[in-house]
Short mmCIF file of C-alpha atoms (C1' of nucleotides) in Angstrom, two decimals:
data_model
loop_
_atom_site.label_atom_id
_atom_site.label_comp_id
_atom_site.label_asym_id
_atom_site.label_seq_id
_atom_site.Cartn_x
_atom_site.Cartn_y
_atom_site.Cartn_z
CA UNK A 1 13.17 8.18 6.21
CA UNK A 2 12.49 4.50 6.33
CA UNK A 3 12.47 2.47 3.16
CA UNK A 4 10.46 -0.52 2.01
CA UNK A 5 12.40 -3.75 1.80
CA UNK A 6 10.95 -4.33 -1.65
CA UNK A 7 12.70 -1.22 -2.94
CA UNK A 8 16.04 -2.39 -1.62
CA UNK A 9 15.55 -5.85 -3.06
CA UNK A 10 14.76 -4.53 -6.53
CA UNK A 11 18.07 -2.65 -6.73
CA UNK A 12 20.21 -3.73 -3.81
CA UNK A 13 23.52 -2.94 -5.50
CA UNK A 14 22.55 0.72 -5.65
CA UNK A 15 22.13 0.64 -1.89
CA UNK A 16 25.55 -0.83 -1.20
CA UNK A 17 27.15 0.85 1.84
CA UNK A 18 24.21 3.26 2.05
CA UNK A 19 22.43 3.86 5.29
CA UNK A 20 18.79 2.74 5.47
CA UNK A 21 16.03 2.50 8.01
CA UNK A 22 13.74 -0.52 7.70
CA UNK A 23 10.73 -1.35 9.82
CA UNK A 24 9.11 -4.72 10.04
CA UNK A 25 8.51 -7.85 12.05
CA UNK A 26 11.03 -10.33 13.36
CA UNK A 27 10.57 -13.69 11.67
CA UNK A 28 13.51 -15.34 13.40
CA UNK A 29 16.28 -14.21 15.71
CA UNK A 30 19.50 -16.17 16.09
CA UNK A 31 21.66 -14.66 18.78
CA UNK A 32 25.19 -15.71 19.58
CA UNK A 33 27.62 -14.40 22.17
CA UNK A 34 28.74 -11.18 20.50
CA UNK A 35 26.50 -10.93 17.45
CA UNK A 36 23.22 -12.15 16.10
CA UNK A 37 20.96 -12.34 13.08
CA UNK A 38 17.37 -11.20 12.64
CA UNK A 39 15.28 -12.24 9.67
CA UNK A 40 13.20 -9.12 9.13
CA UNK A 41 10.10 -9.04 6.96
CA UNK A 42 8.21 -5.82 6.37
CA UNK A 43 5.46 -7.30 4.21
CA UNK A 44 6.34 -5.31 1.10
CA UNK A 45 8.17 -8.27 -0.36
CA UNK A 46 8.00 -12.00 -0.07
CA UNK A 47 11.64 -12.16 0.95
CA UNK A 48 12.94 -11.28 4.39
CA UNK A 49 16.15 -9.36 4.91
CA UNK A 50 18.88 -10.50 7.26
CA UNK A 51 19.87 -7.93 9.85
CA UNK A 52 23.26 -8.44 11.53
CA UNK A 53 23.73 -6.91 14.93
CA UNK A 54 26.84 -6.86 17.07
CA UNK A 55 27.57 -6.30 20.72
CA UNK A 56 30.24 -3.74 19.99
CA UNK A 57 27.85 -1.64 17.85
CA UNK A 58 24.69 -1.72 19.96
CA UNK A 59 24.10 -0.49 23.49
CA UNK A 60 21.08 -2.73 23.80
CA UNK A 61 22.63 -5.87 22.34
CA UNK A 62 21.44 -8.08 25.19
CA UNK A 63 17.86 -6.89 24.73
CA UNK A 64 17.92 -7.25 20.95
CA UNK A 65 19.16 -10.78 21.34
CA UNK A 66 15.88 -11.56 23.08
CA UNK A 67 13.46 -9.94 20.65
CA UNK A 68 11.40 -12.95 19.72
CA UNK A 69 9.39 -13.90 16.68
CA UNK A 70 6.62 -11.48 15.85
CA UNK A 71 8.22 -8.42 17.48
CA UNK A 72 7.98 -5.18 15.51
CA UNK A 73 11.32 -3.42 15.18
CA UNK A 74 12.91 -0.48 13.48
CA UNK A 75 16.45 -0.98 12.23
CA UNK A 76 18.91 1.70 11.19
CA UNK A 77 21.92 0.29 9.44
CA UNK A 78 24.11 -0.05 6.41
CA UNK A 79 23.45 -2.26 3.39
CA UNK A 80 26.36 -4.66 2.92
CA UNK A 81 26.68 -6.84 -0.16
CA UNK A 82 27.44 -10.46 0.67
CA UNK A 83 27.83 -12.11 -2.73
CA UNK A 84 29.32 -15.32 -1.35
CA UNK A 85 26.56 -15.92 1.18
CA UNK A 86 23.12 -17.44 0.89
CA UNK A 87 21.61 -13.97 0.72
CA UNK A 88 22.82 -11.29 -1.71
CA UNK A 89 23.02 -8.59 0.92
CA UNK A 90 22.29 -7.91 4.56
CA UNK A 91 21.85 -4.92 6.80
CA UNK A 92 24.50 -4.25 9.40
CA UNK A 93 22.65 -2.58 12.24
CA UNK A 94 23.74 0.62 13.99
CA UNK A 95 20.50 0.78 15.90
CA UNK A 96 17.65 -1.62 16.61
CA UNK A 97 14.55 -0.16 18.26
CA UNK A 98 11.72 -2.26 19.62
CA UNK A 99 8.46 -0.85 18.25
CA UNK A 100 6.24 -3.56 19.62
CA UNK A 101 7.19 -6.58 21.64
CA UNK A 102 5.87 -10.08 21.12
CA UNK A 103 5.20 -12.59 23.85
CA UNK A 104 6.69 -16.00 24.21
CA UNK A 105 3.39 -17.70 23.37
CA UNK A 106 3.15 -16.06 19.93
CA UNK A 107 1.30 -18.53 17.73
CA UNK A 108 3.57 -18.27 14.72
CA UNK A 109 6.92 -19.94 15.19
CA UNK A 110 9.77 -20.31 12.75
CA UNK A 111 8.60 -23.78 11.78
CA UNK A 112 5.92 -25.49 9.74
CA UNK A 113 2.33 -25.10 10.81
CA UNK A 114 -0.71 -26.88 9.51
CA UNK A 115 -3.19 -24.95 7.38
CA UNK A 116 -5.90 -25.79 9.90
CA UNK A 117 -3.97 -24.21 12.73
CA UNK A 118 -3.23 -21.11 10.68
CA UNK A 119 -6.89 -20.79 9.75
CA UNK A 120 -7.66 -20.56 13.45
CA UNK A 121 -5.05 -17.81 13.63
CA UNK A 122 -6.27 -15.91 10.60
CA UNK A 123 -5.15 -12.63 12.15
CA UNK A 124 -1.55 -13.79 12.19
CA UNK A 125 -1.30 -16.01 9.16
CA UNK A 126 -0.51 -13.20 6.70
CA UNK A 127 2.83 -13.04 8.52
CA UNK A 128 3.80 -16.47 7.22
CA UNK A 129 5.56 -17.15 3.94
CA UNK A 130 2.65 -19.02 2.43
CA UNK A 131 0.00 -16.44 3.19
CA UNK A 132 2.24 -13.52 2.46
CA UNK A 133 2.59 -15.04 -1.02
CA UNK A 134 -1.06 -16.02 -1.43
CA UNK A 135 -2.47 -12.64 -0.50
CA UNK A 136 0.02 -10.69 -2.54
CA UNK A 137 -0.97 -12.86 -5.50
CA UNK A 138 -4.60 -12.16 -4.72
CA UNK A 139 -3.93 -8.44 -4.87
CA UNK A 140 -1.86 -8.67 -8.04
CA UNK A 141 -4.49 -10.77 -9.79
CA UNK A 142 -7.25 -8.37 -8.81
CA UNK A 143 -5.32 -5.53 -10.37
CA UNK A 144 -4.58 -7.63 -13.45
CA UNK A 145 -8.29 -8.25 -13.90
CA UNK A 146 -8.95 -4.54 -13.98
CA UNK A 147 -6.02 -3.93 -16.32
CA UNK A 148 -7.23 -6.63 -18.69
CA UNK A 149 -10.72 -5.21 -19.00
CA UNK A 150 -9.80 -1.54 -18.89
CA UNK A 151 -7.26 -2.02 -21.67
CA UNK A 152 -10.12 -3.44 -23.74
CA UNK A 153 -12.49 -0.54 -23.00
CA UNK A 154 -14.78 -2.51 -20.73
CA UNK A 155 -16.86 -0.50 -18.28
CA UNK A 156 -16.53 -1.55 -14.65
CA UNK A 157 -20.02 -1.92 -13.26
CA UNK A 158 -20.91 -2.06 -9.60
CA UNK A 159 -23.86 -4.38 -9.66
CA UNK A 160 -26.10 -4.21 -6.58
CA UNK A 161 -25.22 -6.32 -3.58
CA UNK A 162 -28.79 -6.32 -2.27
CA UNK A 163 -31.48 -7.54 -4.65
CA UNK A 164 -35.14 -8.36 -4.33
CA UNK A 165 -35.06 -10.83 -7.16
CA UNK A 166 -35.04 -14.47 -6.22
CA UNK A 167 -34.92 -15.51 -9.83
CA UNK A 168 -31.22 -15.33 -10.34
CA UNK A 169 -31.18 -19.07 -10.26
CA UNK A 170 -27.79 -19.55 -8.64
CA UNK A 171 -28.68 -21.14 -5.35
CA UNK A 172 -29.66 -20.34 -1.78
CA UNK A 173 -29.54 -16.72 -0.66
CA UNK A 174 -28.91 -14.84 2.54
CA UNK A 175 -31.95 -12.82 3.49
CA UNK A 176 -31.59 -9.12 4.23
CA UNK A 177 -34.11 -7.74 6.70
CA UNK A 178 -34.57 -5.11 9.40
CA UNK A 179 -37.48 -7.01 10.92
CA UNK A 180 -37.27 -9.29 13.92
CA UNK A 181 -37.81 -12.98 13.38
CA UNK A 182 -41.52 -13.01 14.33
CA UNK A 183 -42.21 -10.12 11.99
CA UNK A 184 -40.41 -11.87 9.13
CA UNK A 185 -42.91 -14.69 9.37
CA UNK A 186 -45.75 -12.19 8.93
CA UNK A 187 -44.36 -11.04 5.60
CA UNK A 188 -42.21 -8.28 4.20
CA UNK A 189 -44.71 -5.45 3.63
CA UNK A 190 -43.21 -3.53 6.53
CA UNK A 191 -39.66 -4.60 5.86
CA UNK A 192 -37.03 -2.08 4.84
CA UNK A 193 -37.57 -2.47 1.10
CA UNK A 194 -41.22 -3.41 1.37
CA UNK A 195 -40.43 -6.79 -0.09
CA UNK A 196 -38.23 -9.75 0.54
CA UNK A 197 -34.61 -8.97 -0.24
CA UNK A 198 -31.38 -10.90 -0.33
CA UNK A 199 -27.67 -10.63 -0.83
CA UNK A 200 -26.94 -11.05 -4.49
CA UNK A 201 -25.74 -14.38 -5.85
CA UNK A 202 -24.81 -12.88 -9.20
CA UNK A 203 -24.62 -9.51 -10.89
CA UNK A 204 -25.24 -11.00 -14.28
CA UNK A 205 -28.77 -9.84 -14.96
CA UNK A 206 -27.88 -6.25 -14.16
CA UNK A 207 -24.66 -6.60 -16.15
CA UNK A 208 -26.76 -7.54 -19.17
CA UNK A 209 -28.59 -4.24 -18.89
CA UNK A 210 -25.29 -2.36 -18.88
CA UNK A 211 -23.80 -4.45 -21.70
CA UNK A 212 -26.74 -3.37 -23.81
CA UNK A 213 -25.66 0.23 -23.25
CA UNK A 214 -21.86 0.08 -23.00
CA UNK A 215 -21.28 -2.96 -25.21
CA UNK A 216 -18.64 -4.47 -22.95
CA UNK A 217 -18.86 -4.41 -19.17
CA UNK A 218 -17.64 -6.36 -16.16
CA UNK A 219 -18.52 -6.64 -12.52
CA UNK A 220 -15.99 -7.50 -9.84
CA UNK A 221 -17.22 -7.82 -6.31
CA UNK A 222 -18.32 -10.04 -3.47
CA UNK A 223 -20.96 -12.69 -3.96
CA UNK A 224 -22.93 -14.51 -1.30
CA UNK A 225 -24.33 -18.01 -1.32
CA UNK A 226 -26.13 -19.49 1.67
CA UNK A 227 -25.63 -23.05 0.52
CA UNK A 228 -24.41 -25.45 3.16
CA UNK A 229 -21.58 -26.55 0.97
CA UNK A 230 -18.79 -28.19 2.86
CA UNK A 231 -15.96 -28.63 0.42
CA UNK A 232 -12.51 -27.14 -0.18
CA UNK A 233 -13.90 -25.30 -3.21
CA UNK A 234 -16.89 -23.49 -1.70
CA UNK A 235 -17.27 -20.43 0.52
CA UNK A 236 -20.32 -18.48 1.65
CA UNK A 237 -18.70 -15.21 0.63
CA UNK A 238 -16.44 -15.09 -2.39
CA UNK A 239 -15.42 -12.74 -5.17
CA UNK A 240 -16.64 -13.07 -8.70
CA UNK A 241 -15.79 -11.37 -11.95
CA UNK A 242 -18.62 -11.26 -14.46
CA UNK A 243 -17.98 -9.80 -17.89
CA UNK A 244 -20.92 -9.33 -20.21
CA UNK A 245 -20.39 -8.60 -23.91
CA UNK A 246 -22.93 -7.41 -26.49
CA UNK A 247 -22.97 -8.38 -30.16
CA UNK A 248 -21.15 -11.54 -29.18
CA UNK A 249 -21.79 -15.27 -29.22
CA UNK A 250 -20.53 -18.22 -27.21
CA UNK A 251 -17.28 -18.45 -29.16
CA UNK A 252 -16.51 -14.79 -28.49
CA UNK A 253 -17.29 -15.49 -24.85
CA UNK A 254 -14.85 -18.38 -24.65
CA UNK A 255 -12.16 -16.42 -26.46
CA UNK A 256 -12.50 -13.64 -23.91
CA UNK A 257 -12.32 -16.11 -21.03
CA UNK A 258 -9.22 -17.77 -22.44
CA UNK A 259 -7.50 -14.45 -23.12
CA UNK A 260 -8.29 -13.30 -19.61
CA UNK A 261 -6.96 -16.41 -17.88
CA UNK A 262 -3.77 -16.20 -19.93
CA UNK A 263 -3.38 -12.48 -19.28
CA UNK A 264 -3.63 -13.03 -15.54
CA UNK A 265 -1.06 -15.82 -15.56
CA UNK A 266 1.32 -13.84 -17.75
CA UNK A 267 1.03 -10.86 -15.44
CA UNK A 268 1.70 -13.10 -12.47
CA UNK A 269 4.94 -14.38 -13.97
CA UNK A 270 6.06 -10.76 -14.29
CA UNK A 271 4.88 -9.48 -10.92
CA UNK A 272 5.34 -12.44 -8.58
CA UNK A 273 8.28 -14.63 -9.60
CA UNK A 274 9.40 -15.24 -6.00
CA UNK A 275 5.91 -16.24 -4.94
CA UNK A 276 5.49 -18.62 -7.87
CA UNK A 277 8.87 -20.19 -7.17
CA UNK A 278 7.78 -20.72 -3.58
CA UNK A 279 4.48 -22.33 -4.59
CA UNK A 280 6.30 -24.47 -7.12
CA UNK A 281 8.70 -25.74 -4.48
CA UNK A 282 6.48 -26.14 -1.42
CA UNK A 283 2.84 -26.20 -2.50
CA UNK A 284 2.49 -27.83 -5.92
CA UNK A 285 5.46 -29.40 -7.63
CA UNK A 286 5.35 -28.61 -11.33
CA UNK A 287 3.11 -25.58 -10.89
CA UNK A 288 5.30 -23.33 -13.04
CA UNK A 289 5.39 -25.84 -15.88
CA UNK A 290 1.64 -26.23 -15.61
CA UNK A 291 1.07 -22.49 -15.90
CA UNK A 292 3.58 -22.08 -18.74
CA UNK A 293 1.79 -24.86 -20.55
CA UNK A 294 -1.48 -22.95 -20.16
CA UNK A 295 0.09 -19.88 -21.74
CA UNK A 296 1.48 -21.85 -24.66
CA UNK A 297 -1.54 -23.92 -25.61
CA UNK A 298 -5.09 -23.33 -26.76
CA UNK A 299 -7.78 -24.44 -24.37
CA UNK A 300 -9.58 -27.58 -25.47
CA UNK A 301 -13.19 -27.11 -26.49
CA UNK A 302 -15.56 -30.05 -26.45
CA UNK A 303 -19.33 -30.33 -26.35
CA UNK A 304 -21.10 -31.90 -23.44
CA UNK A 305 -22.02 -34.79 -25.74
CA UNK A 306 -18.38 -35.34 -26.69
CA UNK A 307 -17.37 -35.15 -23.04
CA UNK A 308 -19.98 -37.73 -22.11
CA UNK A 309 -18.79 -40.04 -24.89
CA UNK A 310 -15.26 -39.93 -23.48
CA UNK A 311 -16.60 -40.64 -20.00
CA UNK A 312 -18.78 -43.51 -21.19
CA UNK A 313 -15.70 -45.23 -22.61
CA UNK A 314 -14.14 -45.08 -19.13
CA UNK A 315 -17.28 -45.61 -17.12
CA UNK A 316 -15.86 -48.53 -15.14
CA UNK A 317 -13.58 -46.05 -13.35
CA UNK A 318 -16.40 -43.99 -11.88
CA UNK A 319 -18.43 -44.39 -8.72
CA UNK A 320 -21.12 -42.23 -10.28
CA UNK A 321 -21.62 -43.51 -13.80
CA UNK A 322 -21.76 -41.04 -16.65
CA UNK A 323 -25.13 -40.91 -18.41
CA UNK A 324 -25.90 -39.34 -21.78
CA UNK A 325 -27.66 -36.00 -21.37
CA UNK A 326 -26.98 -35.66 -17.65
CA UNK A 327 -24.82 -33.43 -15.53
CA UNK A 328 -21.13 -34.11 -14.93
CA UNK A 329 -20.08 -35.24 -11.46
CA UNK A 330 -16.95 -33.91 -9.78
CA UNK A 331 -15.07 -37.10 -10.57
CA UNK A 332 -16.02 -36.69 -14.24
CA UNK A 333 -14.66 -33.15 -14.29
CA UNK A 334 -11.44 -34.35 -12.71
CA UNK A 335 -11.14 -37.10 -15.30
CA UNK A 336 -11.63 -34.67 -18.18
CA UNK A 337 -9.03 -32.15 -16.98
CA UNK A 338 -6.59 -35.00 -16.45
CA UNK A 339 -7.47 -36.52 -19.82
CA UNK A 340 -6.72 -33.24 -21.63
CA UNK A 341 -3.96 -32.25 -19.19
CA UNK A 342 -5.12 -28.65 -18.90
CA UNK A 343 -8.11 -26.32 -19.01
CA UNK A 344 -11.03 -27.54 -21.06
CA UNK A 345 -14.24 -25.82 -22.13
CA UNK A 346 -17.33 -28.01 -22.08
CA UNK A 347 -20.07 -26.48 -24.25
CA UNK A 348 -23.64 -27.04 -25.36
CA UNK A 349 -25.17 -28.48 -22.23
CA UNK A 350 -28.53 -30.23 -21.96
CA UNK A 351 -31.16 -27.55 -21.35
CA UNK A 352 -32.61 -29.26 -18.31
CA UNK A 353 -29.55 -28.77 -16.11
CA UNK A 354 -28.80 -25.15 -16.97
CA UNK A 355 -30.35 -21.75 -16.18
CA UNK A 356 -33.35 -20.22 -17.92
CA UNK A 357 -31.45 -17.35 -19.52
CA UNK A 358 -29.08 -19.48 -21.57
CA UNK A 359 -29.64 -19.38 -25.32
CA UNK A 360 -31.46 -22.37 -26.82
CA UNK A 361 -29.54 -24.12 -29.57
CA UNK A 362 -31.20 -25.09 -32.85
CA UNK A 363 -31.56 -28.68 -31.70
CA UNK A 364 -33.95 -27.44 -28.97
CA UNK A 365 -32.25 -29.88 -26.60
CA UNK A 366 -29.06 -28.07 -25.63
CA UNK A 367 -28.17 -24.51 -24.67
CA UNK A 368 -25.19 -22.33 -25.59
CA UNK A 369 -23.46 -22.69 -22.25
CA UNK A 370 -19.86 -23.26 -21.38
CA UNK A 371 -17.96 -24.34 -18.29
CA UNK A 372 -14.21 -24.00 -18.06
CA UNK A 373 -12.81 -26.89 -16.06
CA UNK A 374 -9.30 -26.77 -14.65
CA UNK A 375 -7.29 -29.29 -12.66
CA UNK A 376 -7.54 -28.73 -8.92
CA UNK A 377 -10.04 -25.91 -8.72
CA UNK A 378 -12.80 -27.61 -10.72
CA UNK A 379 -15.23 -25.30 -12.44
CA UNK A 380 -13.30 -22.06 -12.78
CA UNK A 381 -15.70 -20.32 -15.12
CA UNK A 382 -19.35 -20.79 -15.98
CA UNK A 383 -20.89 -18.82 -18.79
CA UNK A 384 -23.28 -18.74 -21.69
CA UNK A 385 -24.70 -16.90 -24.61
CA UNK A 386 -27.89 -15.28 -23.33
CA UNK A 387 -31.31 -15.94 -24.79
CA UNK A 388 -32.07 -12.74 -26.74
CA UNK A 389 -35.35 -13.95 -28.31
CA UNK A 390 -38.20 -12.80 -26.09
CA UNK A 391 -40.63 -15.56 -27.05
CA UNK A 392 -38.02 -18.22 -26.38
CA UNK A 393 -37.00 -16.60 -23.10
CA UNK A 394 -40.58 -16.48 -21.87
CA UNK A 395 -41.09 -20.09 -22.83
CA UNK A 396 -38.00 -21.13 -20.90
CA UNK A 397 -39.02 -19.10 -17.85
CA UNK A 398 -42.36 -20.81 -17.84
CA UNK A 399 -40.81 -24.27 -18.22
CA UNK A 400 -38.42 -23.63 -15.38
CA UNK A 401 -40.96 -21.94 -13.09
CA UNK A 402 -39.20 -18.58 -13.02
CA UNK A 403 -41.39 -15.68 -11.95
CA UNK A 404 -41.49 -13.48 -15.05
CA UNK A 405 -43.24 -10.54 -13.41
CA UNK A 406 -40.27 -9.70 -11.22
CA UNK A 407 -38.02 -9.74 -14.24
CA UNK A 408 -40.14 -7.41 -16.35
CA UNK A 409 -37.13 -5.20 -16.94
CA UNK A 410 -35.00 -8.15 -17.99
CA UNK A 411 -37.56 -9.05 -20.63
CA UNK A 412 -37.76 -5.46 -21.83
CA UNK A 413 -34.06 -5.62 -22.67
CA UNK A 414 -35.12 -8.10 -25.39
CA UNK A 415 -37.78 -5.76 -26.73
CA UNK A 416 -35.67 -2.64 -27.07
CA UNK A 417 -32.37 -3.01 -28.85
CA UNK A 418 -31.74 -6.53 -27.68
CA UNK A 419 -29.10 -8.43 -29.54
CA UNK A 420 -27.04 -11.53 -29.14
CA UNK A 421 -24.83 -11.23 -26.12
CA UNK A 422 -22.88 -13.43 -23.77
CA UNK A 423 -20.98 -13.47 -20.53
CA UNK A 424 -19.46 -15.58 -17.82
CA UNK A 425 -18.60 -15.65 -14.17
CA UNK A 426 -15.09 -16.36 -12.98
CA UNK A 427 -14.51 -17.26 -9.36
CA UNK A 428 -11.55 -15.14 -8.28
CA UNK A 429 -10.84 -17.40 -5.34
CA UNK A 430 -10.76 -20.49 -7.51
CA UNK A 431 -8.46 -18.70 -9.91
CA UNK A 432 -6.09 -18.06 -7.02
CA UNK A 433 -6.28 -21.72 -6.04
CA UNK A 434 -5.43 -22.70 -9.59
CA UNK A 435 -2.38 -20.45 -9.96
CA UNK A 436 -0.96 -21.03 -6.47
CA UNK A 437 -1.70 -24.72 -6.08
CA UNK A 438 -3.32 -24.04 -2.69
CA UNK A 439 -6.06 -26.65 -2.59
CA UNK A 440 -8.50 -25.13 -0.09
CA UNK A 441 -10.53 -21.99 -0.81
CA UNK A 442 -10.37 -21.09 2.89
CA UNK A 443 -6.66 -20.51 2.44
CA UNK A 444 -6.95 -17.98 -0.40
CA UNK A 445 -9.58 -15.77 1.31
CA UNK A 446 -8.28 -13.44 4.03
CA UNK A 447 -11.04 -14.20 6.52
CA UNK A 448 -13.15 -16.96 5.00
CA UNK A 449 -16.83 -17.46 5.71
CA UNK A 450 -18.18 -20.99 5.49
CA UNK A 451 -21.17 -22.69 7.11
CA UNK A 452 -20.79 -22.43 10.90
CA UNK A 453 -17.71 -20.28 10.60
CA UNK A 454 -17.83 -16.49 10.83
CA UNK A 455 -14.86 -15.97 13.16
CA UNK A 456 -12.73 -12.82 12.81
"C1'" G B 1 -27.78 -32.01 3.87
"C1'" C B 2 -25.53 -37.33 3.65
"C1'" C B 3 -21.07 -40.48 4.54
"C1'" U B 4 -16.02 -41.17 6.71
"C1'" C B 5 -12.04 -39.80 9.88
"C1'" A B 6 -9.77 -36.98 13.77
"C1'" A B 7 -9.14 -34.19 18.78
"C1'" U B 8 -2.84 -35.82 23.98
"C1'" A B 9 2.25 -29.61 26.16
"C1'" G B 10 2.11 -23.10 22.66
"C1'" C B 11 2.93 -26.15 17.64
"C1'" U B 12 3.65 -31.13 15.11
"C1'" C B 13 2.95 -35.80 16.80
"C1'" A B 14 4.06 -40.95 19.46
"C1'" G B 15 1.47 -43.50 23.13
"C1'" C B 16 -0.21 -51.27 20.32
"C1'" U B 17 -5.14 -56.03 22.28
"C1'" G B 18 -7.28 -51.14 29.02
"C1'" G B 19 -2.38 -52.10 33.91
"C1'" U B 20 4.80 -46.44 35.64
"C1'" C B 21 1.45 -43.87 29.56
"C1'" A B 22 2.02 -38.16 30.94
"C1'" G B 23 6.30 -38.78 26.33
"C1'" A B 24 9.52 -36.80 21.92
"C1'" G B 25 10.96 -32.89 18.56
"C1'" C B 26 10.23 -27.81 17.84
"C1'" A B 27 8.87 -23.27 20.57
"C1'" C B 28 9.86 -20.78 25.41
"C1'" A B 29 13.49 -19.73 29.79
"C1'" U B 30 18.78 -19.96 31.46
"C1'" G B 31 23.74 -20.86 29.92
"C1'" A B 32 27.71 -21.99 26.00
"C1'" C B 33 29.30 -20.52 21.08
"C1'" U B 34 33.21 -14.92 16.33
"C1'" G B 35 28.87 -15.92 10.38
"C1'" U B 36 24.09 -17.99 11.63
"C1'" U B 37 20.19 -18.44 7.92
"C1'" A B 38 13.86 -23.58 10.21
"C1'" A B 39 21.73 -22.42 13.50
"C1'" U B 40 23.94 -25.93 17.03
"C1'" C B 41 24.89 -27.92 22.16
"C1'" A B 42 23.54 -28.36 27.61
"C1'" U B 43 19.88 -27.62 31.43
"C1'" G B 44 14.90 -26.38 32.85
"C1'" G B 45 9.61 -25.03 33.25
"C1'" G B 46 5.17 -26.48 30.82
"C1'" G B 47 -0.77 -31.07 30.35
"C1'" U B 48 -8.75 -30.48 32.50
"C1'" C B 49 -5.16 -36.46 27.27
"C1'" C B 50 -11.97 -31.81 23.53
"C1'" U B 51 -16.70 -31.90 26.89
"C1'" A B 52 -20.43 -34.75 29.65
"C1'" G B 53 -21.98 -39.38 31.01
"C1'" G B 54 -21.10 -44.80 31.21
"C1'" U B 55 -18.38 -49.86 31.54
"C1'" U B 56 -14.25 -51.56 34.81
"C1'" C B 57 -10.48 -53.11 40.54
"C1'" A B 58 -8.23 -49.75 36.87
"C1'" A B 59 -9.68 -45.43 31.00
"C1'" A B 60 -5.62 -40.88 27.02
"C1'" U B 61 -7.00 -46.08 25.44
"C1'" C B 62 -13.52 -49.31 25.41
"C1'" C B 63 -19.04 -47.52 24.87
"C1'" U B 64 -22.91 -43.38 24.25
"C1'" A B 65 -24.06 -38.34 23.31
"C1'" G B 66 -22.32 -33.57 22.20
"C1'" U B 67 -18.66 -29.82 20.42
"C1'" U B 68 -14.94 -28.53 17.01
"C1'" G B 69 -11.96 -29.57 12.77
"C1'" A B 70 -10.73 -32.22 8.21
"C1'" G B 71 -11.85 -35.26 3.85
"C1'" G B 72 -15.52 -37.42 0.19
"C1'" C B 73 -20.41 -36.52 -2.24
"C1'" G B 74 -24.33 -33.11 -3.66
"C1'" C B 75 -25.08 -27.70 -4.93
"C1'" C B 76 -21.90 -24.11 -7.74
"C1'" A B 77 -17.89 -19.92 -9.00
#
RNA sequence: GCCUCAAUAGCUCAGCUGGUCAGAGCACAUGACUGUUAAUCAUGGGGUCCUAGGUUCAAAUCCUAGUUGAGGCGCCA
């Protein structure tokens, strides 16, 4: 039976002098006259294992010496402890079988590649150190998200991916249709759903319905935005986590968000120490200290007004000047995260720049909204307390030209057992950027979709 | 969508104000090497200089358009 390299790594002393079979891909092969070394990675662990092969042990030594990078091989051999060497142990091969050859023009070489080049080779890039680490972290974080919520009795809700509502208020949508283009222009009466439908930009409205039945719920799934955003922080298809909590206000919401971010980071330190060490060394110097600092401190909480006051005092530094009561520009967000040296919640935003469903504050000028800003990834979380007062909600919908008829059910939630509730959306991909230091969202999504790019 | 920059060997790049400018390192192939670990050393093969026009005696180099990629801004998670 073959064994995963991860299992050997976790307890290599127990495998000393034992025979094992490992199967994986050749990362590097250094052949000499009578012996050679293969760095073998089977994907189960970040680390590769060194396989030693000798002419006197193998019939096919000359062939093995030519197995180049990317080849798939099966190795039968003995685990040998090598305490004085760079690696703690290696596998002394009795048999090396070629499972799948690799050609000499294999794109991934044992050397540095640019991120751009690897993006164009998205089918091979998981075989590199960086992407092996990034995508394992992505998997571990996804599981941690579920653990966090399940441990707290949250219900996992699969909100619909296709919706007919265009009132979600979160940007441009991809249209879903079974009609040809000419028919689309005639209208959607004969379309599949009998009305115009789109890929969802948020599961929040549906999550509210479930929160008002299960108390605490979360969604975790893909989200689609057809905005022609061309930045390192935007993708057309990304994954979002949207908890929604009943009988809760904005402070409860922020507490949940902070606990969740810390839980994920703590879990990552336990599950992925090798990966974090790698990121710390090669991707973002000081990453580990940054993350430890997040665990040890409370997130700053300031109002939008307080944030603006800080910016106004430093306004000479900005290309786009800060203005009282207006939205924050990217450079303002960067300044604030640098100023506080860590994650910061900005709360109580001017009503004019936020969505209709956010709860009006007593001043009638601001709403109970919060954004969590972090260095590098920008806006990691956006959330709010929801407007539970029907009259106020209807007024806001009217002011913001939201079609209330479509959202009849959303309004009914306020009439029957409605109560104060809150929620937020966390961009999984941005979270991964934040904890790995990888500064482009296209490099934390397996096969990223961005405007004009749907390859693979 | 707006602005800026880039494209030369499989990869990373050098190539100056047009004139031996088709180059290096890595990769690959062959050989050497009894412990390498991005091994080392020697030799060798490898190019539509992104595409299409234009200027010129002469264009990788200058001009125009396009394609692709990257960065900044806006939108947001």
